[in-house]
Amino acid sequence: MTRCPVTLHDIYLARARISGQAVRTPLVKSVSLSERFEAEVYLKLETLQPSGAFKLRGALNAIAALDETALARGVTTASTGNHGRAVAWAASRLGARAIICVSELVPANKVAAIEALGAEVRTVGRSQDDAFVEARWLVEDESMTLIEPFDDPLIVAGQGTIGLELMEDVPELDRVLIGLSGGGLLGGIGCAVRGINPRVQVTGISMMHGAAMIESLAAGHPVAVEEVETLADSLGGGIGLENHCTWPLVREVMSDHCQVSEHAIACAMVHFLETEKMLVEGAAVVGLAALEEHAIDIRGERVALIVSGNGVDMATWQRAKNMVDP
């Protein structure tokens, strides 16, 4: 496998391409977490993107790069929710038809959010891999363009614009904690921050079960992993057995990684609502879950947590609350 061809220059080009559409999200210092961990802890609020999650950056960059013929034929993708919503939002802005393929595990609130943006949703099977079969059929049968959720240089470069903003806002950043699934977010941010300062620690976090990227790294090649229900549903799904971009990039830019339990995710979700006053999804809080569950020593460091999305429904929130306070 070859290294993903994403450079700092590509990320700067992506920023120019998505400017005026994606938001330059705020980086706010958490007083409570800074005091708890004796560090400077910052929250990167990708929840404030128009689509509710970081995925908008990559989707906009990929769709904006299409020519008029491709836009006229429309776009499709497979998604665990946030990417589909981002593709739907970007397609509506750029005048393209969109069909989003999801599995039965995608929460109903995320499906409704996609449909509200004017995209067609097709529910197929019990995994993202099943949904991908339908998306690839649309590419072959209707000549639509597949917008990859993560394994594409344009997607990675779009997500990498977060890293540029982090380094501009906190030039002496020591560590960034990032949810790890397909690797587009971590790969892009890692490429940006370590391209600017190689000493920045890039920590990836996955849920305890169904962590396809971590199991693939351990195996030395992409592997298929059963997709399971989790509070961090946005981190579900495989990385693709033919992964050519994010698997080698994550292996290159990630400093360390850990997996967190459902209880730790639930506790972090409760903290975000009760203390930070933010209602966010499970995947958005895995950085805090890792700090607490693994007692990561960040004393004296400048640390950023990527608060990746706000796509949580009340049933999932209540399930998390019940885990913490039965």
Short mmCIF file of C-alpha atoms in Angstrom, two decimals:
data_model
loop_
_atom_site.label_atom_id
_atom_site.label_comp_id
_atom_site.label_asym_id
_atom_site.label_seq_id
_atom_site.Cartn_x
_atom_site.Cartn_y
_atom_site.Cartn_z
CA MET A 1 0.00 0.00 0.00
CA THR A 2 1.16 3.51 -0.71
CA ARG A 3 0.91 6.57 1.45
CA CYS A 4 -2.20 8.66 0.99
CA PRO A 5 -1.27 11.54 -1.35
CA VAL A 6 -2.45 14.33 0.95
CA THR A 7 -0.16 17.26 1.68
CA LEU A 8 -0.43 20.49 3.62
CA HIS A 9 -0.86 22.19 0.27
CA ASP A 10 -3.90 20.00 -0.47
CA ILE A 11 -5.39 20.96 2.89
CA TYR A 12 -4.88 24.67 2.22
CA LEU A 13 -6.53 24.21 -1.20
CA ALA A 14 -9.45 22.48 0.52
CA ARG A 15 -9.83 25.40 2.90
CA ALA A 16 -10.08 27.81 -0.03
CA ARG A 17 -12.60 25.54 -1.78
CA ILE A 18 -14.97 25.21 1.21
CA SER A 19 -14.63 28.78 2.45
CA GLY A 20 -17.98 30.50 2.80
CA GLN A 21 -19.84 27.19 3.11
CA ALA A 22 -18.25 25.28 6.00
CA VAL A 23 -17.86 27.21 9.26
CA ARG A 24 -14.52 28.02 10.88
CA THR A 25 -15.65 26.54 14.17
CA PRO A 26 -14.66 27.97 17.56
CA LEU A 27 -12.09 26.42 19.86
CA VAL A 28 -13.22 27.09 23.42
CA LYS A 29 -11.39 26.40 26.67
CA SER A 30 -13.25 24.14 29.10
CA VAL A 31 -12.76 25.56 32.58
CA SER A 32 -14.11 22.44 34.27
CA LEU A 33 -11.94 19.99 32.32
CA SER A 34 -8.86 22.19 32.58
CA GLU A 35 -9.20 22.23 36.35
CA ARG A 36 -9.94 18.50 36.55
CA PHE A 37 -6.92 17.44 34.49
CA GLU A 38 -4.56 20.28 35.47
CA ALA A 39 -4.11 21.20 31.84
CA GLU A 40 -5.40 23.60 29.19
CA VAL A 41 -8.26 21.61 27.65
CA TYR A 42 -9.94 23.02 24.55
CA LEU A 43 -13.08 21.87 22.75
CA LYS A 44 -13.21 22.10 18.95
CA LEU A 45 -16.93 22.57 18.29
CA GLU A 46 -17.65 20.88 14.97
CA THR A 47 -21.20 20.61 16.27
CA LEU A 48 -21.66 24.15 14.95
CA GLN A 49 -21.27 23.16 11.30
CA PRO A 50 -24.50 23.72 9.30
CA SER A 51 -24.91 19.95 8.98
CA GLY A 52 -24.15 19.39 12.67
CA ALA A 53 -20.81 17.60 12.24
CA PHE A 54 -17.27 17.83 10.85
CA LYS A 55 -18.19 15.68 7.85
CA LEU A 56 -19.38 18.76 5.96
CA ARG A 57 -15.79 19.83 5.31
CA GLY A 58 -14.82 16.72 3.36
CA ALA A 59 -18.13 16.40 1.54
CA LEU A 60 -18.01 20.01 0.37
CA ASN A 61 -14.42 19.64 -0.81
CA ALA A 62 -15.19 16.47 -2.79
CA ILE A 63 -18.44 17.67 -4.39
CA ALA A 64 -17.10 21.14 -5.20
CA ALA A 65 -14.29 19.47 -7.14
CA LEU A 66 -16.75 17.77 -9.55
CA ASP A 67 -17.34 19.08 -13.06
CA GLU A 68 -20.78 20.11 -14.34
CA THR A 69 -21.47 16.75 -16.00
CA ALA A 70 -20.83 14.83 -12.79
CA LEU A 71 -22.93 17.26 -10.76
CA ALA A 72 -25.82 16.81 -13.21
CA ARG A 73 -25.70 13.01 -12.75
CA GLY A 74 -25.87 13.36 -8.98
CA VAL A 75 -23.94 11.93 -6.06
CA THR A 76 -24.37 8.99 -3.74
CA THR A 77 -22.70 7.57 -0.66
CA ALA A 78 -23.03 5.10 2.19
CA SER A 79 -23.07 6.50 5.68
CA THR A 80 -23.57 5.87 9.39
CA GLY A 81 -25.40 9.20 9.47
CA ASN A 82 -23.21 12.28 9.66
CA HIS A 83 -21.48 11.86 6.30
CA GLY A 84 -24.82 11.29 4.59
CA ARG A 85 -26.19 14.46 6.14
CA ALA A 86 -23.11 16.37 5.00
CA VAL A 87 -23.35 15.05 1.43
CA ALA A 88 -27.06 15.92 1.36
CA TRP A 89 -26.33 19.46 2.60
CA ALA A 90 -23.44 20.03 0.18
CA ALA A 91 -25.37 18.57 -2.77
CA SER A 92 -28.35 20.82 -2.09
CA ARG A 93 -26.08 23.87 -2.01
CA LEU A 94 -24.26 22.89 -5.19
CA GLY A 95 -27.37 21.83 -7.12
CA ALA A 96 -26.81 18.07 -7.30
CA ARG A 97 -29.23 15.20 -6.71
CA ALA A 98 -28.19 12.96 -3.79
CA ILE A 99 -29.09 9.40 -2.78
CA ILE A 100 -27.79 8.38 0.65
CA CYS A 101 -27.53 4.65 1.46
CA VAL A 102 -27.67 3.65 5.12
CA SER A 103 -27.99 0.48 7.16
CA GLU A 104 -30.71 -0.44 9.65
CA LEU A 105 -28.33 0.55 12.49
CA VAL A 106 -28.41 4.25 11.57
CA PRO A 107 -30.60 6.11 14.11
CA ALA A 108 -33.95 7.39 12.86
CA ASN A 109 -33.12 11.00 13.77
CA LYS A 110 -30.12 10.95 11.43
CA VAL A 111 -32.19 9.49 8.60
CA ALA A 112 -34.82 12.20 9.12
CA ALA A 113 -32.15 14.91 9.08
CA ILE A 114 -30.85 13.64 5.72
CA GLU A 115 -34.32 13.55 4.21
CA ALA A 116 -35.05 17.06 5.48
CA LEU A 117 -32.22 18.31 3.26
CA GLY A 118 -33.94 16.94 0.14
CA ALA A 119 -31.88 13.78 -0.37
CA GLU A 120 -33.33 10.32 -0.99
CA VAL A 121 -32.46 7.73 1.67
CA ARG A 122 -32.19 4.00 0.91
CA THR A 123 -31.94 1.63 3.89
CA VAL A 124 -30.05 -1.57 3.08
CA GLY A 125 -28.85 -4.37 5.38
CA ARG A 126 -27.29 -4.31 8.83
CA SER A 127 -23.93 -2.68 8.15
CA GLN A 128 -22.27 0.14 6.30
CA ASP A 129 -20.71 -2.45 4.00
CA ASP A 130 -24.23 -3.56 2.99
CA ALA A 131 -25.17 0.05 2.29
CA PHE A 132 -22.07 0.44 0.15
CA VAL A 133 -23.26 -2.33 -2.16
CA GLU A 134 -26.31 -0.24 -3.00
CA ALA A 135 -24.26 2.94 -3.44
CA ARG A 136 -21.86 1.22 -5.85
CA TRP A 137 -24.82 -0.15 -7.80
CA LEU A 138 -26.06 3.45 -8.24
CA VAL A 139 -22.64 4.40 -9.59
CA GLU A 140 -22.78 1.59 -12.15
CA ASP A 141 -26.48 1.81 -13.04
CA GLU A 142 -27.11 5.56 -12.93
CA SER A 143 -23.58 6.95 -13.41
CA MET A 144 -23.76 8.80 -10.11
CA THR A 145 -20.52 9.86 -8.40
CA LEU A 146 -19.62 8.05 -5.19
CA ILE A 147 -18.59 10.45 -2.42
CA GLU A 148 -16.47 8.28 -0.16
CA PRO A 149 -17.05 8.71 3.59
CA PHE A 150 -13.33 8.75 4.36
CA ASP A 151 -11.07 6.81 1.99
CA ASP A 152 -10.42 9.60 -0.49
CA PRO A 153 -7.73 12.33 -0.57
CA LEU A 154 -10.31 15.09 -1.11
CA ILE A 155 -12.29 13.95 1.94
CA VAL A 156 -9.14 13.71 4.05
CA ALA A 157 -7.97 17.15 2.94
CA GLY A 158 -11.34 18.65 3.81
CA GLN A 159 -11.26 17.21 7.32
CA GLY A 160 -7.65 18.34 7.60
CA THR A 161 -8.78 21.97 7.59
CA ILE A 162 -9.71 21.41 11.26
CA GLY A 163 -6.02 20.85 11.95
CA LEU A 164 -5.06 24.15 10.34
CA GLU A 165 -7.53 25.96 12.59
CA LEU A 166 -6.24 24.16 15.69
CA MET A 167 -2.65 25.20 15.04
CA GLU A 168 -3.64 28.78 14.27
CA ASP A 169 -5.68 29.07 17.47
CA VAL A 170 -3.22 27.24 19.77
CA PRO A 171 0.22 27.28 18.08
CA GLU A 172 1.79 25.48 21.05
CA LEU A 173 -0.71 22.61 21.01
CA ASP A 174 0.69 19.44 22.63
CA ARG A 175 -1.99 16.84 21.94
CA VAL A 176 -5.24 16.31 20.06
CA LEU A 177 -7.69 13.51 20.87
CA ILE A 178 -9.80 12.37 17.91
CA GLY A 179 -12.52 9.79 17.40
CA LEU A 180 -11.22 7.04 15.12
CA SER A 181 -13.43 5.18 12.67
CA GLY A 182 -12.64 5.18 8.96
CA GLY A 183 -9.69 7.47 9.56
CA GLY A 184 -10.63 10.49 7.45
CA LEU A 185 -10.90 12.80 10.46
CA LEU A 186 -7.82 11.59 12.29
CA GLY A 187 -5.81 11.24 9.09
CA GLY A 188 -6.64 14.75 7.93
CA ILE A 189 -6.10 16.45 11.27
CA GLY A 190 -2.95 14.43 11.92
CA CYS A 191 -1.54 15.32 8.51
CA ALA A 192 -2.14 19.02 9.21
CA VAL A 193 -0.97 19.34 12.80
CA ARG A 194 2.06 17.07 12.47
CA GLY A 195 2.95 18.70 9.16
CA ILE A 196 3.14 21.99 11.03
CA ASN A 197 4.61 20.61 14.28
CA PRO A 198 5.73 16.94 14.27
CA ARG A 199 5.83 16.92 18.08
CA VAL A 200 2.04 17.16 18.45
CA GLN A 201 0.65 13.90 19.88
CA VAL A 202 -2.29 12.54 17.86
CA THR A 203 -4.38 10.16 19.98
CA GLY A 204 -7.10 8.10 18.29
CA ILE A 205 -10.07 6.74 20.25
CA SER A 206 -12.55 4.02 19.28
CA MET A 207 -15.32 2.19 21.10
CA MET A 208 -14.53 -1.16 22.70
CA HIS A 209 -16.24 -3.40 20.12
CA GLY A 210 -16.45 -3.09 16.33
CA ALA A 211 -13.37 -0.87 16.02
CA ALA A 212 -12.42 -1.69 12.43
CA MET A 213 -9.42 0.64 12.08
CA ILE A 214 -7.76 -0.46 15.31
CA GLU A 215 -8.24 -4.15 14.46
CA SER A 216 -6.89 -3.51 10.96
CA LEU A 217 -3.81 -1.80 12.37
CA ALA A 218 -3.24 -4.74 14.69
CA ALA A 219 -3.61 -7.21 11.80
CA GLY A 220 -1.26 -5.27 9.55
CA HIS A 221 -3.87 -4.90 6.80
CA PRO A 222 -7.54 -3.89 6.46
CA VAL A 223 -9.89 -6.48 7.95
CA ALA A 224 -13.67 -6.88 8.15
CA VAL A 225 -15.16 -6.36 11.60
CA GLU A 226 -18.75 -7.00 12.66
CA GLU A 227 -20.64 -3.74 13.16
CA VAL A 228 -22.30 -3.56 16.57
CA GLU A 229 -24.65 -1.17 18.30
CA THR A 230 -22.88 1.52 20.32
CA LEU A 231 -23.51 4.93 21.85
CA ALA A 232 -20.76 6.14 19.52
CA ASP A 233 -22.72 5.06 16.44
CA SER A 234 -20.86 7.48 14.15
CA LEU A 235 -17.69 5.47 14.77
CA GLY A 236 -19.25 2.27 13.43
CA GLY A 237 -18.64 0.68 10.05
CA GLY A 238 -15.72 -0.94 8.28
CA ILE A 239 -12.75 0.74 6.63
CA GLY A 240 -12.99 -1.26 3.37
CA LEU A 241 -10.81 -4.22 2.51
CA GLU A 242 -9.38 -2.27 -0.43
CA ASN A 243 -8.61 0.80 1.70
CA HIS A 244 -5.79 2.66 -0.04
CA CYS A 245 -5.80 6.03 1.67
CA THR A 246 -6.72 6.31 5.32
CA TRP A 247 -5.32 3.03 6.66
CA PRO A 248 -1.72 3.87 5.73
CA LEU A 249 -2.19 7.52 6.69
CA VAL A 250 -3.54 6.73 10.17
CA ARG A 251 -0.67 4.31 10.69
CA GLU A 252 1.72 7.14 9.78
CA VAL A 253 0.30 10.10 11.73
CA MET A 254 -1.31 8.54 14.81
CA SER A 255 0.88 8.58 17.92
CA ASP A 256 -1.21 6.25 20.07
CA HIS A 257 -4.74 4.95 20.45
CA CYS A 258 -7.15 3.48 22.96
CA GLN A 259 -10.61 1.99 23.16
CA VAL A 260 -13.33 3.13 25.54
CA SER A 261 -16.26 1.34 27.13
CA GLU A 262 -19.92 2.19 26.66
CA HIS A 263 -20.07 3.32 30.30
CA ALA A 264 -17.19 5.74 29.80
CA ILE A 265 -18.90 7.17 26.70
CA ALA A 266 -22.14 7.55 28.65
CA CYS A 267 -20.39 9.36 31.51
CA ALA A 268 -18.75 11.74 29.05
CA MET A 269 -22.08 12.45 27.32
CA VAL A 270 -23.63 13.30 30.68
CA HIS A 271 -20.71 15.59 31.54
CA PHE A 272 -21.08 17.48 28.27
CA LEU A 273 -24.75 18.19 28.87
CA GLU A 274 -24.68 18.85 32.60
CA THR A 275 -21.39 20.76 32.82
CA GLU A 276 -20.48 22.02 29.35
CA LYS A 277 -24.18 22.58 28.50
CA MET A 278 -23.82 20.77 25.16
CA LEU A 279 -26.04 17.95 23.90
CA VAL A 280 -23.71 15.93 21.66
CA GLU A 281 -23.45 12.41 20.28
CA GLY A 282 -21.38 9.60 21.69
CA ALA A 283 -18.68 9.80 19.04
CA ALA A 284 -18.11 13.45 19.97
CA VAL A 285 -17.12 12.69 23.56
CA VAL A 286 -14.71 9.76 23.20
CA GLY A 287 -11.75 12.06 23.84
CA LEU A 288 -13.04 12.85 27.31
CA ALA A 289 -14.03 9.21 27.81
CA ALA A 290 -10.43 8.20 27.08
CA LEU A 291 -8.95 10.78 29.45
CA GLU A 292 -11.16 9.51 32.26
CA GLU A 293 -11.14 5.76 31.66
CA HIS A 294 -7.44 5.43 30.82
CA ALA A 295 -6.21 8.14 33.21
CA ILE A 296 -4.12 9.71 30.44
CA ASP A 297 -1.69 12.10 32.09
CA ILE A 298 -2.03 15.49 30.37
CA ARG A 299 -0.93 17.67 33.30
CA GLY A 300 0.60 20.88 32.03
CA GLU A 301 -0.32 20.15 28.39
CA ARG A 302 -2.37 22.11 25.88
CA VAL A 303 -4.92 19.59 24.65
CA ALA A 304 -7.74 19.74 22.09
CA LEU A 305 -10.76 17.42 22.05
CA ILE A 306 -12.61 17.16 18.74
CA VAL A 307 -16.32 17.50 19.53
CA SER A 308 -17.28 15.98 16.22
CA GLY A 309 -21.08 16.10 15.97
CA ASN A 310 -24.45 16.75 17.59
CA GLY A 311 -26.54 14.00 16.00
CA VAL A 312 -28.00 12.34 19.09
CA ASP A 313 -31.66 11.46 19.60
CA MET A 314 -33.42 11.50 22.95
CA ALA A 315 -33.68 7.70 23.14
CA THR A 316 -29.90 7.34 22.83
CA TRP A 317 -29.32 10.16 25.31
CA GLN A 318 -31.67 8.53 27.82
CA ARG A 319 -29.88 5.21 27.39
CA ALA A 320 -26.59 6.94 28.20
CA LYS A 321 -28.12 8.69 31.20
CA ASN A 322 -29.49 5.40 32.54
CA MET A 323 -26.03 3.83 32.35
CA VAL A 324 -24.67 6.58 34.61
CA ASP A 325 -27.65 6.98 36.92
CA PRO A 326 -29.92 3.89 36.70
#
